[in-house]
PDB file of C-alpha atoms in Angstrom:
ATOM      1  CA  MET C1195     -34.695 -14.402  56.802  1.00 72.00           C
ATOM      2  CA  HIS C1196     -32.279 -15.004  54.146  1.00 76.00           C
ATOM      3  CA  SER C1197     -30.101 -18.064  53.658  1.00 80.00           C
ATOM      4  CA  PHE C1198     -26.650 -18.092  51.978  1.00 77.00           C
ATOM      5  CA  ARG C1199     -23.718 -20.474  51.551  1.00 79.00           C
ATOM      6  CA  LYS C1200     -20.321 -19.366  53.085  1.00 81.00           C
ATOM      7  CA  TRP C1201     -17.839 -20.345  50.334  1.00 81.00           C
ATOM      8  CA  SER C1202     -14.114 -21.406  51.326  1.00 87.00           C
ATOM      9  CA  PRO C1203     -11.550 -22.766  48.971  1.00 87.00           C
ATOM     10  CA  GLU C1204     -11.357 -26.033  50.779  1.00 88.00           C
ATOM     11  CA  ALA C1205     -15.153 -26.208  50.072  1.00 86.00           C
ATOM     12  CA  GLU C1206     -14.756 -25.241  46.423  1.00 86.00           C
ATOM     13  CA  GLN C1207     -11.854 -27.746  46.233  1.00 87.00           C
ATOM     14  CA  THR C1208     -13.658 -30.655  47.565  1.00 86.00           C
ATOM     15  CA  LEU C1209     -16.916 -29.238  45.228  1.00 83.00           C
ATOM     16  CA  ARG C1210     -14.530 -29.672  42.100  1.00 84.00           C
ATOM     17  CA  ASP C1211     -13.594 -33.343  43.582  1.00 84.00           C
ATOM     18  CA  CYS C1212     -17.187 -34.391  43.578  1.00 80.00           C
ATOM     19  CA  PHE C1213     -17.906 -33.130  40.300  1.00 78.00           C
ATOM     20  CA  GLY C1214     -14.458 -34.786  39.007  1.00 78.00           C
ATOM     21  CA  ASP C1215     -15.425 -38.372  39.928  1.00 73.00           C
ATOM     22  CA  THR C1216     -18.934 -37.990  38.243  1.00 69.00           C
ATOM     23  CA  LEU C1217     -19.951 -39.268  34.967  1.00 67.00           C
ATOM     24  CA  HIS C1218     -22.207 -36.274  33.911  1.00 62.00           C
ATOM     25  CA  TYR C1219     -23.274 -37.851  30.500  1.00 64.00           C
ATOM     26  CA  THR C1220     -25.290 -40.522  32.488  1.00 65.00           C
ATOM     27  CA  VAL C1221     -27.133 -38.071  34.898  1.00 61.00           C
ATOM     28  CA  VAL C1222     -28.130 -35.274  32.435  1.00 64.00           C
ATOM     29  CA  ASP C1223     -31.595 -34.967  33.793  1.00 62.00           C
ATOM     30  CA  CYS C1224     -30.551 -34.681  37.393  1.00 69.00           C
ATOM     31  CA  THR C1225     -27.488 -32.646  37.204  1.00 76.00           C
ATOM     32  CA  ALA C1226     -28.956 -29.513  39.038  1.00 78.00           C
ATOM     33  CA  ASP C1227     -30.313 -31.619  41.719  1.00 80.00           C
ATOM     34  CA  TYR C1228     -26.858 -33.348  42.105  1.00 80.00           C
ATOM     35  CA  ILE C1229     -25.214 -29.972  42.152  1.00 82.00           C
ATOM     36  CA  ASN C1230     -27.492 -28.718  44.881  1.00 82.00           C
ATOM     37  CA  PHE C1231     -27.180 -31.904  46.834  1.00 84.00           C
ATOM     38  CA  SER C1232     -23.386 -31.912  46.630  1.00 84.00           C
ATOM     39  CA  MET C1233     -23.433 -28.158  47.924  1.00 85.00           C
ATOM     40  CA  ASP C1234     -25.568 -28.973  50.698  1.00 84.00           C
ATOM     41  CA  ILE C1235     -23.099 -31.498  51.902  1.00 87.00           C
ATOM     42  CA  VAL C1236     -19.909 -29.445  51.397  1.00 87.00           C
ATOM     43  CA  VAL C1237     -21.054 -25.937  51.691  1.00 85.00           C
ATOM     44  CA  PRO C1238     -22.495 -24.807  55.405  1.00 83.00           C
ATOM     45  CA  VAL C1239     -25.642 -22.763  54.826  1.00 81.00           C
ATOM     46  CA  ARG C1240     -26.110 -19.565  57.087  1.00 84.00           C
ATOM     47  CA  THR C1241     -29.223 -18.056  57.869  1.00 84.00           C
ATOM     48  CA  VAL C1242     -29.505 -14.240  58.650  1.00 80.00           C
ATOM     49  CA  CYS C1243     -32.127 -12.103  59.792  1.00 79.00           C
ATOM     50  CA  CYS C1244     -32.645  -8.938  58.019  1.00 75.00           C
ATOM     51  CA  TYR C1245     -34.781  -6.239  59.721  1.00 73.00           C
ATOM     52  CA  PRO C1246     -35.947  -2.972  58.292  1.00 72.00           C
ATOM     53  CA  ASN C1247     -34.484   0.054  59.315  1.00 79.00           C
ATOM     54  CA  ASN C1248     -37.625   2.198  58.996  1.00 81.00           C
ATOM     55  CA  LYS C1249     -38.992   4.623  61.590  1.00 85.00           C
ATOM     56  CA  PRO C1250     -42.412   3.523  62.703  1.00 82.00           C
ATOM     57  CA  TRP C1251     -44.206   6.485  61.008  1.00 85.00           C
ATOM     58  CA  ILE C1252     -42.862   5.278  57.588  1.00 88.00           C
ATOM     59  CA  THR C1253     -45.906   4.045  55.568  1.00 88.00           C
ATOM     60  CA  SER C1254     -46.333   2.471  51.771  1.00 90.00           C
ATOM     61  CA  ASP C1255     -46.983   5.883  50.730  1.00 92.00           C
ATOM     62  CA  ILE C1256     -44.023   7.528  51.812  1.00 93.00           C
ATOM     63  CA  LYS C1257     -42.003   4.622  50.274  1.00 92.00           C
ATOM     64  CA  ASP C1258     -43.594   5.113  47.245  1.00 94.00           C
ATOM     65  CA  LEU C1259     -42.907   8.803  47.193  1.00 94.00           C
ATOM     66  CA  LEU C1260     -39.094   8.035  48.059  1.00 93.00           C
ATOM     67  CA  ASN C1261     -39.060   5.694  45.286  1.00 94.00           C
ATOM     68  CA  GLN C1262     -40.338   8.401  42.806  1.00 94.00           C
ATOM     69  CA  LYS C1263     -37.813  10.758  44.240  1.00 95.00           C
ATOM     70  CA  LYS C1264     -34.928   8.447  43.549  1.00 94.00           C
ATOM     71  CA  ARG C1265     -36.402   7.665  39.957  1.00 94.00           C
ATOM     72  CA  ALA C1266     -36.428  11.490  39.338  1.00 94.00           C
ATOM     73  CA  PHE C1267     -33.114  11.809  40.627  1.00 94.00           C
ATOM     74  CA  ARG C1268     -31.683   9.148  38.452  1.00 93.00           C
ATOM     75  CA  ASP C1269     -33.410  10.452  35.327  1.00 93.00           C
ATOM     76  CA  GLY C1270     -32.017  13.932  36.085  1.00 92.00           C
ATOM     77  CA  ASP C1271     -35.718  15.464  35.858  1.00 91.00           C
ATOM     78  CA  GLN C1272     -35.196  18.590  38.233  1.00 93.00           C
ATOM     79  CA  GLN C1273     -38.968  19.797  38.021  1.00 94.00           C
ATOM     80  CA  GLU C1274     -39.930  16.318  38.925  1.00 94.00           C
ATOM     81  CA  LEU C1275     -37.826  16.018  41.704  1.00 94.00           C
ATOM     82  CA  LYS C1276     -38.560  19.297  43.161  1.00 95.00           C
ATOM     83  CA  ARG C1277     -42.250  18.479  42.981  1.00 95.00           C
ATOM     84  CA  VAL C1278     -41.803  14.914  44.530  1.00 95.00           C
ATOM     85  CA  GLN C1279     -39.423  16.368  47.506  1.00 96.00           C
ATOM     86  CA  ARG C1280     -42.318  19.245  48.336  1.00 96.00           C
ATOM     87  CA  GLU C1281     -45.021  16.303  48.368  1.00 96.00           C
ATOM     88  CA  LEU C1282     -42.771  14.141  50.630  1.00 95.00           C
ATOM     89  CA  LYS C1283     -42.310  16.879  52.923  1.00 96.00           C
ATOM     90  CA  VAL C1284     -45.942  17.510  53.418  1.00 96.00           C
ATOM     91  CA  GLN C1285     -46.703  13.835  53.776  1.00 95.00           C
ATOM     92  CA  LEU C1286     -43.795  13.315  56.021  1.00 94.00           C
ATOM     93  CA  ARG C1287     -45.148  16.121  58.353  1.00 95.00           C
ATOM     94  CA  GLU C1288     -48.634  14.838  58.254  1.00 95.00           C
ATOM     95  CA  VAL C1289     -47.405  11.293  59.052  1.00 94.00           C
ATOM     96  CA  LYS C1290     -45.284  12.248  62.061  1.00 93.00           C
ATOM     97  CA  GLU C1291     -48.013  14.432  63.283  1.00 93.00           C
ATOM     98  CA  GLN C1292     -50.509  11.196  63.027  1.00 92.00           C
ATOM     99  CA  TYR C1293     -47.844   9.346  64.830  1.00 89.00           C
ATOM    100  CA  LYS C1294     -47.367  11.832  67.543  1.00 88.00           C
ATOM    101  CA  ARG C1295     -51.194  11.662  68.105  1.00 88.00           C
ATOM    102  CA  LYS C1296     -51.226   8.052  68.421  1.00 86.00           C
ATOM    103  CA  LEU C1297     -48.424   8.001  71.271  1.00 79.00           C
ATOM    104  CA  GLU C1298     -50.015  10.744  72.947  1.00 81.00           C
ATOM    105  CA  GLN C1299     -53.151   8.585  72.937  1.00 82.00           C
ATOM    106  CA  MET C1300     -51.510   5.497  73.941  1.00 76.00           C
ATOM    107  CA  LEU C1301     -49.720   7.444  76.986  1.00 74.00           C
ATOM    108  CA  GLN C1302     -53.469   8.201  77.883  1.00 77.00           C
ATOM    109  CA  HIS C1303     -54.736   4.717  77.977  1.00 77.00           C
ATOM    110  CA  ASN C1304     -51.828   2.045  77.663  1.00 77.00           C
ATOM    111  CA  ILE C1305     -48.428   2.809  79.377  1.00 76.00           C
ATOM    112  CA  LYS C1306     -47.188  -0.660  78.571  1.00 81.00           C
ATOM    113  CA  GLN C1307     -47.534  -0.412  75.050  1.00 78.00           C
ATOM    114  CA  VAL C1308     -45.755   2.937  75.102  1.00 74.00           C
ATOM    115  CA  TRP C1309     -42.758   1.614  76.641  1.00 79.00           C
ATOM    116  CA  ASN C1310     -42.769  -1.207  74.063  1.00 80.00           C
ATOM    117  CA  VAL C1311     -43.048   1.470  71.351  1.00 74.00           C
ATOM    118  CA  MET C1312     -40.081   3.493  72.972  1.00 75.00           C
ATOM    119  CA  LYS C1313     -38.078   0.389  73.028  1.00 80.00           C
ATOM    120  CA  LYS C1314     -38.611  -0.281  69.747  1.00 76.00           C
ATOM    121  CA  ILE C1315     -37.932   3.255  68.586  1.00 72.00           C
ATOM    122  CA  THR C1316     -34.564   3.404  70.305  1.00 76.00           C
ATOM    123  CA  ARG C1317     -33.583  -0.292  69.694  1.00 70.00           C
ATOM    124  CA  CYS C1318     -33.206  -1.058  73.415  1.00 74.00           C
ATOM    125  CA  SER C1319     -34.153  -4.536  74.521  1.00 67.00           C
ATOM    126  CA  SER C1320     -34.523  -5.961  77.835  1.00 62.00           C
ATOM    127  CA  LYS C1321     -32.486  -9.139  76.987  1.00 63.00           C
ATOM    128  CA  ARG C1322     -29.353  -9.488  79.455  1.00 60.00           C
ATOM    129  CA  GLY C1323     -27.418 -11.508  76.742  1.00 56.00           C
ATOM    130  CA  ASP C1324     -26.757 -15.009  75.696  1.00 57.00           C
ATOM    131  CA  THR C1325     -25.346 -17.553  78.352  1.00 61.00           C
ATOM    132  CA  ILE C1326     -21.972 -19.535  77.058  1.00 58.00           C
ATOM    133  CA  GLU C1327     -22.328 -23.053  76.830  1.00 64.00           C
ATOM    134  CA  GLY C1328     -19.084 -25.117  77.799  1.00 65.00           C
ATOM    135  CA  ASP C1329     -17.289 -26.930  80.433  1.00 72.00           C
ATOM    136  CA  VAL C1330     -15.505 -25.742  83.415  1.00 76.00           C
ATOM    137  CA  GLU C1331     -11.963 -25.464  81.635  1.00 77.00           C
ATOM    138  CA  ILE C1332     -13.259 -22.534  79.399  1.00 75.00           C
ATOM    139  CA  VAL C1333     -14.703 -21.137  82.484  1.00 73.00           C
ATOM    140  CA  ASN C1334     -11.411 -21.112  84.594  1.00 76.00           C
ATOM    141  CA  GLN C1335      -9.360 -19.955  81.312  1.00 75.00           C
ATOM    142  CA  LEU C1336     -11.575 -16.641  81.348  1.00 70.00           C
ATOM    143  CA  LYS C1337     -11.300 -16.252  85.145  1.00 73.00           C
ATOM    144  CA  ASN C1338      -7.508 -16.422  84.848  1.00 74.00           C
ATOM    145  CA  ILE C1339      -7.565 -14.117  82.040  1.00 74.00           C
ATOM    146  CA  PHE C1340      -9.547 -11.405  83.839  1.00 69.00           C
ATOM    147  CA  ASN C1341      -8.295 -12.040  87.442  1.00 72.00           C
ATOM    148  CA  ARG C1342      -4.609 -10.978  86.381  1.00 67.00           C
ATOM    149  CA  PHE C1343      -5.768  -7.609  86.509  1.00 62.00           C
ATOM    150  CA  ASP C1344      -6.765  -7.816  90.321  1.00 59.00           C
ATOM    151  CA  TYR C1345      -4.369  -6.879  92.764  1.00 56.00           C
ATOM    152  CA  SER C1346      -4.139  -8.183  96.450  1.00 55.00           C
ATOM    153  CA  ASN C1347      -4.069  -5.577  99.228  1.00 50.00           C
ATOM    154  CA  SER C1348      -0.890  -6.861 100.666  1.00 52.00           C
ATOM    155  CA  PHE C1349       1.130  -5.277  97.886  1.00 53.00           C
ATOM    156  CA  THR C1350       4.616  -4.212  98.744  1.00 56.00           C
ATOM    157  CA  PRO C1351       6.663  -1.984  96.555  1.00 54.00           C
ATOM    158  CA  GLN C1352       9.814  -3.256  95.292  1.00 58.00           C
ATOM    159  CA  TYR C1353      11.625   0.027  95.009  1.00 56.00           C
ATOM    160  CA  ILE C1354      11.350   2.923  97.248  1.00 56.00           C
ATOM    161  CA  ALA C1355      12.456   6.469  96.219  1.00 55.00           C
ATOM    162  CA  PRO C1356      14.805   8.413  98.418  1.00 56.00           C
ATOM    163  CA  PRO C1357      13.158  11.532 100.227  1.00 55.00           C
ATOM    164  CA  LEU C1358      13.613  14.849  98.184  1.00 53.00           C
ATOM    165  CA  LEU C1359      16.220  16.842  99.928  1.00 51.00           C
ATOM    166  CA  LEU C1360      15.426  20.296 100.732  1.00 48.00           C
ATOM    167  CA  SER C1361      18.287  21.705  99.504  1.00 51.00           C
ATOM    168  CA  ILE C1362      17.073  21.542  95.967  1.00 50.00           C
ATOM    169  CA  TYR C1363      13.645  23.297  96.788  1.00 51.00           C
ATOM    170  CA  PRO C1364      15.033  26.604  95.818  1.00 53.00           C
ATOM    171  CA  LEU C1365      15.725  25.466  92.707  1.00 53.00           C
ATOM    172  CA  LEU C1366      12.422  24.414  91.812  1.00 52.00           C
ATOM    173  CA  PRO C1367      10.249  27.626  90.239  1.00 53.00           C
ATOM    174  CA  THR C1368       7.410  28.414  92.617  1.00 53.00           C
ATOM    175  CA  LEU C1369       3.726  28.635  91.561  1.00 51.00           C
ATOM    176  CA  ALA C1370       3.596  32.197  91.178  1.00 51.00           C
ATOM    177  CA  GLN C1371       6.497  32.003  88.800  1.00 49.00           C
ATOM    178  CA  TRP C1372       5.381  29.499  86.968  1.00 48.00           C
ATOM    179  CA  ARG C1373       2.005  31.226  86.438  1.00 50.00           C
ATOM    180  CA  ILE C1374       3.892  34.191  85.168  1.00 50.00           C
ATOM    181  CA  SER C1375       5.960  32.288  82.818  1.00 49.00           C
ATOM    182  CA  LEU C1376       2.984  30.476  81.306  1.00 50.00           C
ATOM    183  CA  HIS C1377       0.704  33.636  81.025  1.00 49.00           C
ATOM    184  CA  PRO C1378       2.803  36.609  80.589  1.00 52.00           C
ATOM    185  CA  GLN C1379       0.984  39.945  81.134  1.00 54.00           C
ATOM    186  CA  SER C1380      -0.218  41.400  77.795  1.00 52.00           C
ATOM    187  CA  GLN C1381       0.878  44.807  77.003  1.00 52.00           C
ATOM    188  CA  GLN C1382      -1.578  47.544  76.027  1.00 53.00           C
ATOM    189  CA  PRO C1383      -0.467  49.850  73.612  1.00 54.00           C
ATOM    190  CA  ARG C1384      -0.635  53.558  74.814  1.00 55.00           C
ATOM    191  CA  CYS C1385      -1.400  56.584  72.716  1.00 53.00           C
ATOM    192  CA  ALA C1386       1.620  58.742  72.076  1.00 53.00           C
ATOM    193  CA  GLU C1387       1.167  61.810  73.800  1.00 51.00           C
ATOM    194  CA  SER C1388       2.020  65.258  71.478  1.00 46.00           C
TER     195      SER C1388
END
């Protein structure tokens, strides 16, 4: 979990005003504490959870190899990079095979744990969502927003189009004519007879 301060122009100006009203030469020993105290009052603190983005088969050995690969790439050492890539490929194959065997063993003994692992891999959780706390007014506003898409069954059209006249039907192309005009027959070249 990481915490950070969410700065805004208003918070910065309020903090400047706080420091402007202080006689700093009298509080030299506690300046840092006073700055932190003032920031705690003025600037809100946000807490963010950071989750690793690693697959379950990634181990510390694999991470070490990945870091070696990054270092070799950064240094431009092609020989070291190729060596580390080969070793990484072999290690990944072994670790994935171990993980596969572990899952197969779990499948034979503990089905519940298999589903938990599958949910972890796919990041699928059984949470149905958070509930919204609020008063009846917010609920009614949301209801009005979404109910505008509902139509009643007693809908009567305001305008009824006149029926087509039979006299215009000969002017419309038939399906066969339409198909012919869209897909003309291709001409096949013939050999000239001598």
